[in-house]
mmCIF file of C-alpha atoms in Angstrom:
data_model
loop_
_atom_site.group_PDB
_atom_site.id
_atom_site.type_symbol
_atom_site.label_atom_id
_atom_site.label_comp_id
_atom_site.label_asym_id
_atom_site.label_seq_id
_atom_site.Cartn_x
_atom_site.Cartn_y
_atom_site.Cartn_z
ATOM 1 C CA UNK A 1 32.658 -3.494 -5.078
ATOM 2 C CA UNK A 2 32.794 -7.435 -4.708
ATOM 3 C CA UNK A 3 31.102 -7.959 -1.457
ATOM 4 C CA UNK A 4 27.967 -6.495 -0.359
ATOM 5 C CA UNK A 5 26.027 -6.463 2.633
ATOM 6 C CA UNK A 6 22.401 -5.610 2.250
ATOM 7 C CA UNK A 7 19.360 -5.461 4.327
ATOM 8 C CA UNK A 8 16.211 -6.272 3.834
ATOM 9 C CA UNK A 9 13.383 -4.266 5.759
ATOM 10 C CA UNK A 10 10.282 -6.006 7.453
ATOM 11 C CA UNK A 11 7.274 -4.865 8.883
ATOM 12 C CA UNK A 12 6.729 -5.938 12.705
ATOM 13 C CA UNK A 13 6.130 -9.546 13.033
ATOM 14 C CA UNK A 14 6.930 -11.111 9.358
ATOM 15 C CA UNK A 15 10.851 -10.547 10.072
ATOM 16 C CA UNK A 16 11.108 -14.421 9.603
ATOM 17 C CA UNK A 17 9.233 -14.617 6.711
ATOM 18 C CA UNK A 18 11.406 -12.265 4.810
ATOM 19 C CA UNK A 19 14.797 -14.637 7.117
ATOM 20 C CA UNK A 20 12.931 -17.451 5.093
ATOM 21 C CA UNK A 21 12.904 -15.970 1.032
ATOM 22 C CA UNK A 22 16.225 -14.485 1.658
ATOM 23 C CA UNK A 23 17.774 -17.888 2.468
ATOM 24 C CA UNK A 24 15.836 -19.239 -0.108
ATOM 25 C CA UNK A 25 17.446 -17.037 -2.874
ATOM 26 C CA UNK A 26 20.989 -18.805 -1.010
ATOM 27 C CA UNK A 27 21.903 -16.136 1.014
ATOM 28 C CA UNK A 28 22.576 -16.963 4.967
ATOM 29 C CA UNK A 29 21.206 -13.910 7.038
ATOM 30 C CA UNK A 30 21.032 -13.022 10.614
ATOM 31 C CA UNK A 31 17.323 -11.272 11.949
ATOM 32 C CA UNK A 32 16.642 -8.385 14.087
ATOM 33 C CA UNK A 33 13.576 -6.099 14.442
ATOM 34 C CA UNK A 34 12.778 -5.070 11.033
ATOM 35 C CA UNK A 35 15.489 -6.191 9.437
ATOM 36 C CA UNK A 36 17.388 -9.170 8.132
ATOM 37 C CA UNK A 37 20.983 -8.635 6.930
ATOM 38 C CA UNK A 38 23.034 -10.361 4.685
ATOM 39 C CA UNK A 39 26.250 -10.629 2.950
ATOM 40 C CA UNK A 40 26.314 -11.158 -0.440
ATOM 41 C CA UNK A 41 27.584 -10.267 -4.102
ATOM 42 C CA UNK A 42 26.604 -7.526 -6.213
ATOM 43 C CA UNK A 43 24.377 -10.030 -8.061
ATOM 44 C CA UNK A 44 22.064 -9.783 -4.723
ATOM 45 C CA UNK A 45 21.188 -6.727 -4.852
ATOM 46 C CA UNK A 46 19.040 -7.265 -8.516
ATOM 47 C CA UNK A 47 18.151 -10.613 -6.688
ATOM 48 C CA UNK A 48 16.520 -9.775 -3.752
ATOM 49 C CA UNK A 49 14.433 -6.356 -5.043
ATOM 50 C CA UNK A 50 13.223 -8.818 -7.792
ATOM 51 C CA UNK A 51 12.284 -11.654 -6.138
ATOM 52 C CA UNK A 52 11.378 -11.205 -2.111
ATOM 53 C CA UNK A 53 7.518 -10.472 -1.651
ATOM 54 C CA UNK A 54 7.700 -9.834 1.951
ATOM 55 C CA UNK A 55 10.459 -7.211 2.072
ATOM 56 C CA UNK A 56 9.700 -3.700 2.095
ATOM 57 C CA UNK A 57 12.675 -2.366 0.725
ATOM 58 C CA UNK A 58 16.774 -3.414 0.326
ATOM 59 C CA UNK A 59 19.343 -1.193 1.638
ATOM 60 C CA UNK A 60 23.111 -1.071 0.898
ATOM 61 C CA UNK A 61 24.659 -1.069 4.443
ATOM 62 C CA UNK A 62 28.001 1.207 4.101
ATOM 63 C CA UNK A 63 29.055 1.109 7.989
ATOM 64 C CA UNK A 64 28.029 1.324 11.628
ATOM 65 C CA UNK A 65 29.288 2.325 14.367
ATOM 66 C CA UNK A 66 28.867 4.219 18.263
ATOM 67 C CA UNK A 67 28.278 7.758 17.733
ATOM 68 C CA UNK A 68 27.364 9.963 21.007
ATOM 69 C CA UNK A 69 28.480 13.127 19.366
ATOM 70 C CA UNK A 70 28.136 15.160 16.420
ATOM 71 C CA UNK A 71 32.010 15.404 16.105
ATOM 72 C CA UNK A 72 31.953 11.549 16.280
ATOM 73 C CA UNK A 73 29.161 10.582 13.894
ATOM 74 C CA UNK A 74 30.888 13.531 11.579
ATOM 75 C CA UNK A 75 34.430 11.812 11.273
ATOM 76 C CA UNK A 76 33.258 8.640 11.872
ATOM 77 C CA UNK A 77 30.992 8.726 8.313
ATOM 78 C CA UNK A 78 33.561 10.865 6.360
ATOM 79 C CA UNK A 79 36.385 7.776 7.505
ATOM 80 C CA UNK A 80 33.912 5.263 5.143
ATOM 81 C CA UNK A 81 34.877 4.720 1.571
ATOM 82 C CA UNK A 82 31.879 6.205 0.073
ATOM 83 C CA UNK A 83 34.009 7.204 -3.574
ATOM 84 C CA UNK A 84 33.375 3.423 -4.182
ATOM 85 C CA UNK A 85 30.246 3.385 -4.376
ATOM 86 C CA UNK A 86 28.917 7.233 -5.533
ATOM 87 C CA UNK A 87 30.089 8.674 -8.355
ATOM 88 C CA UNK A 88 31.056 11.958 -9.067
ATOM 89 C CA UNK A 89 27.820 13.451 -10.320
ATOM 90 C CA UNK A 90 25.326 11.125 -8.078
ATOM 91 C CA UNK A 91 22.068 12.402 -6.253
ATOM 92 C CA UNK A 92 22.833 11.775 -3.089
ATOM 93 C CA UNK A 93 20.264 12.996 -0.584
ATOM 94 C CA UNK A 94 20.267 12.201 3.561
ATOM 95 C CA UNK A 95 17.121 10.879 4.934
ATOM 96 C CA UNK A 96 17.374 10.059 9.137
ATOM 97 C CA UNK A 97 15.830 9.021 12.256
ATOM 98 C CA UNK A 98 16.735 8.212 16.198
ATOM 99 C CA UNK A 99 15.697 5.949 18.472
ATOM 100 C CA UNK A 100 16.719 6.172 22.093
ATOM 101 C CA UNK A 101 19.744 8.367 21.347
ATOM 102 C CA UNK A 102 22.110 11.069 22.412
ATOM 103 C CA UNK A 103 21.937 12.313 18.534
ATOM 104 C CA UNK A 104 18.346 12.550 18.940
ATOM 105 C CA UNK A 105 17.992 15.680 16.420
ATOM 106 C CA UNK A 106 17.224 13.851 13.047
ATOM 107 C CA UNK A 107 17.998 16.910 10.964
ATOM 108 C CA UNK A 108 21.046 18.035 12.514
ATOM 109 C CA UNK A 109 22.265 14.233 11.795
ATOM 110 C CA UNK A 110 21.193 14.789 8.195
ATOM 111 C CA UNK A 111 23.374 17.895 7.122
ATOM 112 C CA UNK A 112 26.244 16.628 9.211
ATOM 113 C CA UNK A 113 26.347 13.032 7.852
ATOM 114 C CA UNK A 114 25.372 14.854 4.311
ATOM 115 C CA UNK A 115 28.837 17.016 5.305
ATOM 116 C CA UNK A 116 30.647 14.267 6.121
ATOM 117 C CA UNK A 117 29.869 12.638 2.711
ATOM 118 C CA UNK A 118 30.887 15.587 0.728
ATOM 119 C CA UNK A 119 34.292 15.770 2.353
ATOM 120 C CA UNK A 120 35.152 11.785 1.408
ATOM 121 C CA UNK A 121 33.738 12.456 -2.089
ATOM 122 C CA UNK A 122 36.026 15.506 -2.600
ATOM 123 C CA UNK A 123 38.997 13.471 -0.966
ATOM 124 C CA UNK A 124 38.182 10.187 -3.171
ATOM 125 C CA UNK A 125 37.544 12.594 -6.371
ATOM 126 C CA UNK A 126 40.716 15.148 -5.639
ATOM 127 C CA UNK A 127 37.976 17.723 -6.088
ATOM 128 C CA UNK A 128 39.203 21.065 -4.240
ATOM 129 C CA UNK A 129 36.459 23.240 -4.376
ATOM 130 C CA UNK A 130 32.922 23.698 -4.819
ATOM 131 C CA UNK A 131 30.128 21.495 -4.274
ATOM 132 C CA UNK A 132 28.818 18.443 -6.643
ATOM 133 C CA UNK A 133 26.015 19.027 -9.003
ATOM 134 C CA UNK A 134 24.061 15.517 -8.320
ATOM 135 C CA UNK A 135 22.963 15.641 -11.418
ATOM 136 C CA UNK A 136 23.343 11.908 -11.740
ATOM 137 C CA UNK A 137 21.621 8.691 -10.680
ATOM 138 C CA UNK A 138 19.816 8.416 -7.187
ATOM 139 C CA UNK A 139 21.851 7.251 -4.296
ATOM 140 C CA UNK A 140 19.543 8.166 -1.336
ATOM 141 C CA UNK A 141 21.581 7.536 1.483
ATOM 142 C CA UNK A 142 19.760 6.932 5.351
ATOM 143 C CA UNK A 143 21.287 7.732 8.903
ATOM 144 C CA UNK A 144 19.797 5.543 11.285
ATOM 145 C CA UNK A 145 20.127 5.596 15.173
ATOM 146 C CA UNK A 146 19.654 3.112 17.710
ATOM 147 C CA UNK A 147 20.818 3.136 21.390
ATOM 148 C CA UNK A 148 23.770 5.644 20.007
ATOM 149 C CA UNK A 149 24.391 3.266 17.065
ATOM 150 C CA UNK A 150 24.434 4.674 13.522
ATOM 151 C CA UNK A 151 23.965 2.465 10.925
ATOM 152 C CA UNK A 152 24.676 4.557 7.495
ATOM 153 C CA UNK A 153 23.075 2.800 4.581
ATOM 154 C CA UNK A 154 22.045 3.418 0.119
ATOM 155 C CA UNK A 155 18.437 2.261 -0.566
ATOM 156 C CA UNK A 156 18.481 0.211 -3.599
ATOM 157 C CA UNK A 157 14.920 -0.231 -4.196
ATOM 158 C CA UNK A 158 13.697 3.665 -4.917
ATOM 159 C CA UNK A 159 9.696 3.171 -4.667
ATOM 160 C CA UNK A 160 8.899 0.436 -1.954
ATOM 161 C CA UNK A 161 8.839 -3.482 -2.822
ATOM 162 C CA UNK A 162 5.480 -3.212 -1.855
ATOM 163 C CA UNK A 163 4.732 -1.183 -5.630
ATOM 164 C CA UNK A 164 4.426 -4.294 -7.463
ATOM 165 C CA UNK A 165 3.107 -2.385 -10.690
ATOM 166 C CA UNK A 166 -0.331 -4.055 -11.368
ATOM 167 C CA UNK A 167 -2.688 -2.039 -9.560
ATOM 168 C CA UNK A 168 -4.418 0.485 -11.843
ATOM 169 C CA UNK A 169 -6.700 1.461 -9.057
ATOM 170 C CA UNK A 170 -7.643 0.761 -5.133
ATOM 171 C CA UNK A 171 -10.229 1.190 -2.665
ATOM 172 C CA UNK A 172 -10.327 2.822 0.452
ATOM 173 C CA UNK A 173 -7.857 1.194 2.531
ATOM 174 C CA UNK A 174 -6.383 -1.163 0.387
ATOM 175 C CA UNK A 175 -3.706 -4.207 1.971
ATOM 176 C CA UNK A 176 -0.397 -3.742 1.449
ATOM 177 C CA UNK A 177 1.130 -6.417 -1.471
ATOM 178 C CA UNK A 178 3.774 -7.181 1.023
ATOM 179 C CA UNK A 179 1.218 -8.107 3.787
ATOM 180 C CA UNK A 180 -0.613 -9.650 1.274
ATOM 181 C CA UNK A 181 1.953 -12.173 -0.054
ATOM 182 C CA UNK A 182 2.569 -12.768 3.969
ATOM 183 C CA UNK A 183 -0.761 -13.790 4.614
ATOM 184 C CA UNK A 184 -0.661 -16.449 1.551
ATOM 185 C CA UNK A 185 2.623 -17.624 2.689
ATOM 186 C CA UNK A 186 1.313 -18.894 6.212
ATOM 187 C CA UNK A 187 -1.109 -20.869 4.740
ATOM 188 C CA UNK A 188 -0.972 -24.675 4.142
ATOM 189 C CA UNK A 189 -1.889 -23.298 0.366
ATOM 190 C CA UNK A 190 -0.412 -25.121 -2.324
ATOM 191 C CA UNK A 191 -0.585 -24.165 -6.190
ATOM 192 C CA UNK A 192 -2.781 -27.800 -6.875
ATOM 193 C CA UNK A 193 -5.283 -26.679 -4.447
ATOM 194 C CA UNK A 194 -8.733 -24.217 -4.679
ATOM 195 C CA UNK A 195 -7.988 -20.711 -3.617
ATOM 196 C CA UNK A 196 -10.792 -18.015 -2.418
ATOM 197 C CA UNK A 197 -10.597 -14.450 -1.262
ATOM 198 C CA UNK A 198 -14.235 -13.489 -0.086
ATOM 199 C CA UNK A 199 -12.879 -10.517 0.745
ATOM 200 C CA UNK A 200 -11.117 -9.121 -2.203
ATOM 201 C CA UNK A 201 -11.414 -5.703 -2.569
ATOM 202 C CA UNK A 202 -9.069 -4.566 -5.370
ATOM 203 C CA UNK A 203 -7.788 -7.817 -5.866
ATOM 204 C CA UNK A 204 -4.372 -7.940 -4.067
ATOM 205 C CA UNK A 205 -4.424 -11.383 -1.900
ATOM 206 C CA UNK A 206 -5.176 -13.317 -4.882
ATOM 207 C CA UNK A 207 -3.134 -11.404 -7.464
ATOM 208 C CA UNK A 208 0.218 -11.915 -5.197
ATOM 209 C CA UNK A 209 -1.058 -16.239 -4.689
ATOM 210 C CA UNK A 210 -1.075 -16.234 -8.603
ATOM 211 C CA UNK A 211 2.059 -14.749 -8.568
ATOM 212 C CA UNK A 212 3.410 -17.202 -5.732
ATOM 213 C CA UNK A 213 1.715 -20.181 -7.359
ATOM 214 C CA UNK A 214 3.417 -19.812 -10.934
ATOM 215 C CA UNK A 215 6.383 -18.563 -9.015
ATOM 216 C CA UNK A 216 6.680 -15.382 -11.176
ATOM 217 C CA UNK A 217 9.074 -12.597 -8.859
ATOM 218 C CA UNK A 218 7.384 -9.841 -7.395
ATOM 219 C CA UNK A 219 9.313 -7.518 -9.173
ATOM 220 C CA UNK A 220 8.791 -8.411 -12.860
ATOM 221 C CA UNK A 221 6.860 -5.483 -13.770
ATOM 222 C CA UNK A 222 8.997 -2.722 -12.396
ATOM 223 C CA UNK A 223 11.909 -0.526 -12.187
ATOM 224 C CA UNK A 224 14.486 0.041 -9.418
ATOM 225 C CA UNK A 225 16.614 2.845 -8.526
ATOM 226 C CA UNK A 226 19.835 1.017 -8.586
ATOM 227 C CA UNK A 227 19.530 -0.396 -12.477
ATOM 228 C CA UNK A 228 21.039 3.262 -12.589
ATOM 229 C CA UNK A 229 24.449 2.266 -10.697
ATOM 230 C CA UNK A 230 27.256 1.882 -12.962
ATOM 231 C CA UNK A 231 28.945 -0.336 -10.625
ATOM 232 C CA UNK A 232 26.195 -2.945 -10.716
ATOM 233 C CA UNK A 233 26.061 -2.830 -14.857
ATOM 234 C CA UNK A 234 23.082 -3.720 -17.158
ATOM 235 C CA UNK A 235 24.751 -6.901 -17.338
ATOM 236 C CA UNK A 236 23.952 -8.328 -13.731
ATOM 237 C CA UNK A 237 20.620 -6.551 -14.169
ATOM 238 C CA UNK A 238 19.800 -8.584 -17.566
ATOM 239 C CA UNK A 239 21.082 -12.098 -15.848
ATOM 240 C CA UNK A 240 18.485 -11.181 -12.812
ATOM 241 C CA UNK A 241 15.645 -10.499 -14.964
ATOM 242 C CA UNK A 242 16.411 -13.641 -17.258
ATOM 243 C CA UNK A 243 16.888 -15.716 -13.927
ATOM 244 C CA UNK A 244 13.008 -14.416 -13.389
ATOM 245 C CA UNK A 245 11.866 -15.249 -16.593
ATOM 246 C CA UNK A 246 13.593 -19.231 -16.429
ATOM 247 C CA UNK A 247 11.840 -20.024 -12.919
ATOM 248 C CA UNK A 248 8.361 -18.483 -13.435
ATOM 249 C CA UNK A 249 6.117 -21.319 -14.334
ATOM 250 C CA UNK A 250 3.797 -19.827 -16.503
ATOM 251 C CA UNK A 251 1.695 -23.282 -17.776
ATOM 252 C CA UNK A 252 1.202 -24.025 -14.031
ATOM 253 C CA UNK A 253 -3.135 -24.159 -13.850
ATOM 254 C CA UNK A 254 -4.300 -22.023 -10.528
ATOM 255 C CA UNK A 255 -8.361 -22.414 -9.135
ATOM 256 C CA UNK A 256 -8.136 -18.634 -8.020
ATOM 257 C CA UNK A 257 -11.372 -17.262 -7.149
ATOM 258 C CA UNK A 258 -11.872 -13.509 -5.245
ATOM 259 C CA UNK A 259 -15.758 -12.258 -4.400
ATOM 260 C CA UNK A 260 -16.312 -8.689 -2.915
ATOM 261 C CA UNK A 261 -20.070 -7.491 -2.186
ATOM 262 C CA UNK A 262 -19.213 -4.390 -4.041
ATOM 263 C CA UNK A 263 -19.449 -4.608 -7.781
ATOM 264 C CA UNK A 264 -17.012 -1.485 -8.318
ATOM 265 C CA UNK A 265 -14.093 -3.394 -6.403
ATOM 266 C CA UNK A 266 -15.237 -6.362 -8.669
ATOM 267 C CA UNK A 267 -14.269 -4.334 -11.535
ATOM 268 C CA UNK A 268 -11.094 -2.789 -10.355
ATOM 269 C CA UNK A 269 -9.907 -6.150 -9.001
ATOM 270 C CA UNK A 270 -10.384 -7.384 -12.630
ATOM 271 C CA UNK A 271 -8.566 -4.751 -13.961
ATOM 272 C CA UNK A 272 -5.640 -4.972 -11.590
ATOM 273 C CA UNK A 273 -5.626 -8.994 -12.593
ATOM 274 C CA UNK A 274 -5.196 -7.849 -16.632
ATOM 275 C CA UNK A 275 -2.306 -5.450 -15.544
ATOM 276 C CA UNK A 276 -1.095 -8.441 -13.798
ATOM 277 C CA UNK A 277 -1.180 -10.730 -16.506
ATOM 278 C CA UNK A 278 -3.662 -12.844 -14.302
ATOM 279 C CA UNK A 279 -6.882 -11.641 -16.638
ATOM 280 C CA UNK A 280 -8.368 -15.304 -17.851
ATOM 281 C CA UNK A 281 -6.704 -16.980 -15.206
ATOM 282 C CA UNK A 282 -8.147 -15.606 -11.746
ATOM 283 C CA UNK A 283 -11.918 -15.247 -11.312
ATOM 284 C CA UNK A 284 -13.572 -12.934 -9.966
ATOM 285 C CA UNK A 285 -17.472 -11.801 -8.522
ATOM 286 C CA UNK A 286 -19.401 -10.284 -6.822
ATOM 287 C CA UNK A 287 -20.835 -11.792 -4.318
ATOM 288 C CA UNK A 288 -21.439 -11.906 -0.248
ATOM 289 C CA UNK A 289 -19.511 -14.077 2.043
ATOM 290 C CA UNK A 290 -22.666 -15.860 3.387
ATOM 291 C CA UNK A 291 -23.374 -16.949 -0.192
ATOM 292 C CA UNK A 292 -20.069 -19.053 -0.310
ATOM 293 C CA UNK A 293 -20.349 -22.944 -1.717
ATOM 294 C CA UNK A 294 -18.390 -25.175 -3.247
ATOM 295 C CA UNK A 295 -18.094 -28.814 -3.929
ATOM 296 C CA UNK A 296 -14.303 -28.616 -3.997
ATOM 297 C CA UNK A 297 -12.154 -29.992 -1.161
ATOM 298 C CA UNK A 298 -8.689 -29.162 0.390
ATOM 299 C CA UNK A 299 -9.050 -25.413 -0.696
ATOM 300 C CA UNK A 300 -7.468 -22.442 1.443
ATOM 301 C CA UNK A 301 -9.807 -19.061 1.872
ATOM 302 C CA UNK A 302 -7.960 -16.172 2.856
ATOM 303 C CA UNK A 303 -9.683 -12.686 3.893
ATOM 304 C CA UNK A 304 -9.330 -9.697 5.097
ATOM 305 C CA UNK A 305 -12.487 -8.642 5.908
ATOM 306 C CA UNK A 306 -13.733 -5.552 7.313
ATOM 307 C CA UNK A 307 -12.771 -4.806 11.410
ATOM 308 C CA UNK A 308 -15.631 -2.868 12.569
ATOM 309 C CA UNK A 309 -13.570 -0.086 13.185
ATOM 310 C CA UNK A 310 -15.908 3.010 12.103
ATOM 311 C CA UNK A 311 -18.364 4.208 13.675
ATOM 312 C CA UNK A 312 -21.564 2.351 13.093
ATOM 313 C CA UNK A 313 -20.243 -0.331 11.118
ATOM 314 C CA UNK A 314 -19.283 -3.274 14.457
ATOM 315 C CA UNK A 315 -22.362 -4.533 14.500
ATOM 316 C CA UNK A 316 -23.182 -5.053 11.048
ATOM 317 C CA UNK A 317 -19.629 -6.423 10.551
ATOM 318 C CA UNK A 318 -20.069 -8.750 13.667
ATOM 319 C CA UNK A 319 -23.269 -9.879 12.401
ATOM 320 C CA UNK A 320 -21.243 -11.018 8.764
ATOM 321 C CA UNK A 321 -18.328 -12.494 11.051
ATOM 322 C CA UNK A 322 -21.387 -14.828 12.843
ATOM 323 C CA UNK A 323 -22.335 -15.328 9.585
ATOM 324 C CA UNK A 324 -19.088 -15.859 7.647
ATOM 325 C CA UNK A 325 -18.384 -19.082 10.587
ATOM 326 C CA UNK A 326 -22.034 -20.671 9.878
ATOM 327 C CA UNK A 327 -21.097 -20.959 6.209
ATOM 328 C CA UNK A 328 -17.253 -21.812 6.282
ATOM 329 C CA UNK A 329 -17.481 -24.080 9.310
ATOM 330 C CA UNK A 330 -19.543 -26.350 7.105
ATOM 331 C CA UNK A 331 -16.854 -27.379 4.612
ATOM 332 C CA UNK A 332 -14.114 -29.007 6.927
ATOM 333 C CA UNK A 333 -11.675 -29.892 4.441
ATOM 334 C CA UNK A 334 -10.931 -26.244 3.766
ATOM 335 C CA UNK A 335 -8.921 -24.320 5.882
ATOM 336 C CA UNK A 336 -9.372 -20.483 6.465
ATOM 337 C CA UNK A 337 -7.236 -17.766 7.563
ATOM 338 C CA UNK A 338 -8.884 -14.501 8.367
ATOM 339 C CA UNK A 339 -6.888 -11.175 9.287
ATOM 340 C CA UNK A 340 -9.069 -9.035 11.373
ATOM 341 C CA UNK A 341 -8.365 -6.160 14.857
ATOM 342 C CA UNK A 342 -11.647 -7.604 16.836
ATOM 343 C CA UNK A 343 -10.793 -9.005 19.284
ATOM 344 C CA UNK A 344 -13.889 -11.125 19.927
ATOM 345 C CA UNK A 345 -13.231 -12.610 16.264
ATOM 346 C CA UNK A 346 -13.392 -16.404 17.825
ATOM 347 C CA UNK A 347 -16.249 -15.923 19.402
ATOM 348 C CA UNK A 348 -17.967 -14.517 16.691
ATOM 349 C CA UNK A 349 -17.392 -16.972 14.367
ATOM 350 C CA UNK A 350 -18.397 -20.078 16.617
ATOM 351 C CA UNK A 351 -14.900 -21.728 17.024
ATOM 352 C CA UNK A 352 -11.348 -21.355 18.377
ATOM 353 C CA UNK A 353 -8.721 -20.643 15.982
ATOM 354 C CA UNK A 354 -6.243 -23.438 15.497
ATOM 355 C CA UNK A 355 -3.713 -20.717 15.605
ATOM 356 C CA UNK A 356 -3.203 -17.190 16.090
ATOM 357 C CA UNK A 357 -0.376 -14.908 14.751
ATOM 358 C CA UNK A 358 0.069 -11.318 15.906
ATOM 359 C CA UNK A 359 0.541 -8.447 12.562
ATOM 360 C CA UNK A 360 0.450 -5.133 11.620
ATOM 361 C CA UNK A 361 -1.715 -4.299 8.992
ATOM 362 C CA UNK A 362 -0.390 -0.476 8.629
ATOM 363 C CA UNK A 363 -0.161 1.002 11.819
ATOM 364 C CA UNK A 364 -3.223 -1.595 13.364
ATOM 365 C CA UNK A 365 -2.792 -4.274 15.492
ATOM 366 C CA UNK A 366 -4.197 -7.231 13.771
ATOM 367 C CA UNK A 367 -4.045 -11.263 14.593
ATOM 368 C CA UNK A 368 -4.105 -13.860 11.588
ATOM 369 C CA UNK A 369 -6.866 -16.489 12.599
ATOM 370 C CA UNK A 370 -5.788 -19.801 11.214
ATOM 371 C CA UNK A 371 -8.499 -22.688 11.053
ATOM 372 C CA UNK A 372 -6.722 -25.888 9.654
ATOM 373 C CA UNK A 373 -8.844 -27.937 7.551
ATOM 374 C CA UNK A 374 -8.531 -31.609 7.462
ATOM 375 C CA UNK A 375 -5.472 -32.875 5.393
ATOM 376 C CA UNK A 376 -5.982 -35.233 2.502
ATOM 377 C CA UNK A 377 -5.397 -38.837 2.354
ATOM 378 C CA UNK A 378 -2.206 -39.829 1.425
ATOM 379 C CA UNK A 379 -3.037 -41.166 -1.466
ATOM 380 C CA UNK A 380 -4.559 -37.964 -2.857
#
């Protein structure tokens, strides 16, 4: 294969975020909505499903191109050199979707582009008749259409980069680890400093800043579908994961706290820690935001607390939110960062955010409250 280009997925909003780890692994990429492409070598492709946090998944793009009829998207896929990458007994199923197309039926896309595949295959493999048994490793391939533009790509993750492998168990709506890692990211947080969660549920926010403060990938603890590619080789695969284990700095000491007014999220968040390798290193306890203190300075406290959204639960929740700001307002030095869908959040807590950042926390609308703490001395 050589070259590569791959794309990385985002959700709405943290495209840059992703722009930002991808060129930090040394790989220039451009950014559109939800994605950020990049060329690369095959090398990448173990890389980036190891090591970016924000990313939900990392496609192999095979081509793209203007397709206003079935005829067109037919030859147009079966023209691509798809021999070099599948082999002969691959797994090779067609996902789709269309957005503002002429092809706008997704499953008559599917069986022709899934057509269109078989013909190259049988040209590439001099295979005259029959079909193939895909027997073989996974090579799920997806037809995407925008404004009449296919883009025809191989996911190389398999389960999503959000499936970190350390949660045992979750509560009712738990936070993405993706979103999670994104929220610690935008913080001024830095591994030398206090970290809280009051609002830790199952533990994710301060799992993934353990994992961001001993700089230990993502993707240590888990499988992906392309370690099955030939092409790529156990080799490149072993280099990646030995690349993992050289950067993570496991002696680095982390103040990593998470508190959660229910004592059964306590206990799962502990046991999601210990599957995380994280067991005597983050605390955690139950306990109610209000009850927060601390004689530290220059920490970062990072929640996502609960919206309100149910039926009979805004005004107790509003009532913790006035709460939360009489307690947190208090320590100066410490900057918070609260993700939350109400929109009166300000308000509620008794002061203007410094800054505001629009996300999606599954399909709601959220904004990312940011109230900067006073910086250090120099000297400190």
């Amino acid at each position: 294969m050589g070259k590569v280009t791959l794309i990385a997925t985002a959700a709405m909003g943290i495209e840059s975020i992703v722009a930002k780890e991808v060129r930090d692994l040394g790989y220039e990429c451009t950014v559109e909505n939800g994605k950020i492409t990049f060329d690369a070598d095959e090398q990448a492709i173990c890389r980036s499903n190891l090591w970016l946090r924000t990313a939900d998944r990392i496609k192999l793009k095979v081509g793209e191109f203007k397709a206003t009829t079935f005829d067109e998207l037919f030859e147009k896929t079966k023209a691509l050199n798809w021999g070099d990458i599948i082999p002969e007994n691959a797994e090779f199923p067609v996902i789709g979707k269309s957005v503002k197309s002429k092809l706008f039926s997704v499953s008559d896309c599917q069986s022709i582009v899934k057509k269109a595949v078989v013909d190259s295959l049988k040209r590439h493999y001099r295979k005259t008749s029959g079909w193939f048994e895909e027997t073989g490793p996974l090579y799920r391939i997806e037809v995407a259409l925008l404004k009449d533009v296919a883009t025809l790509t191989i996911d190389c993750s398999g389960v999503g980069l959000h499936k970190r492998g350390y949660r045992a168990d979750q509560g009712e709506a738990p936070l993405k680890e993706t979103l999670a890692a994104t929220l610690v990211k935008l913080t001024n947080w830095t591994p030398d400093k206090p970290f809280v969660d009051p609002f830790c549920g199952s533990g994710t926010i301060p799992i993934e800043a353990a994992l961001i403060g001993q700089n230990i990938a993502p993707g240590f603890n888990r499988d992906f579908v392309s370690e099955e590619w030939d092409w790529i080789g156990k080799n490149r695969w072993d280099e990646a994961r030995q690349e993992v284990e050289d950067l993570a700095k496991y002696d680095q000491p982390l103040d990593i706290s998470g508190f959660d007014i229910d004592h059964r999220m306590i206990q799962i968040a502990k046991d999601n820690s210990d599957e995380a390798g994280f067991g005597d290193i983050i605390n955690f306890k139950q306990m109610q935001v209000k009850d927060f203190t601390t004689t530290k300075e220059y920490g970062v406290i990072v929640g996502n607390p609960p919206y309100g959204e149910r039926l009979g639960e805004k005004k107790a929740v509003e009532e913790m939110y006035r709460s939360m700001g009489e307690v947190l307002r208090t320590y100066d030095t410490w900057s918070v960062y609260m993700l939350t869908s109400h929109p009166e959040f300000e308000q509620l807590y008794g002061k203007p955010a410094t800054k505001k950042r629009k996300l999606f926390n599954g399909f709601i609308r959220t904004d990312y409250y940011q109230y900067w703490g006073k910086r250090p001395p120099r000297n400190q």
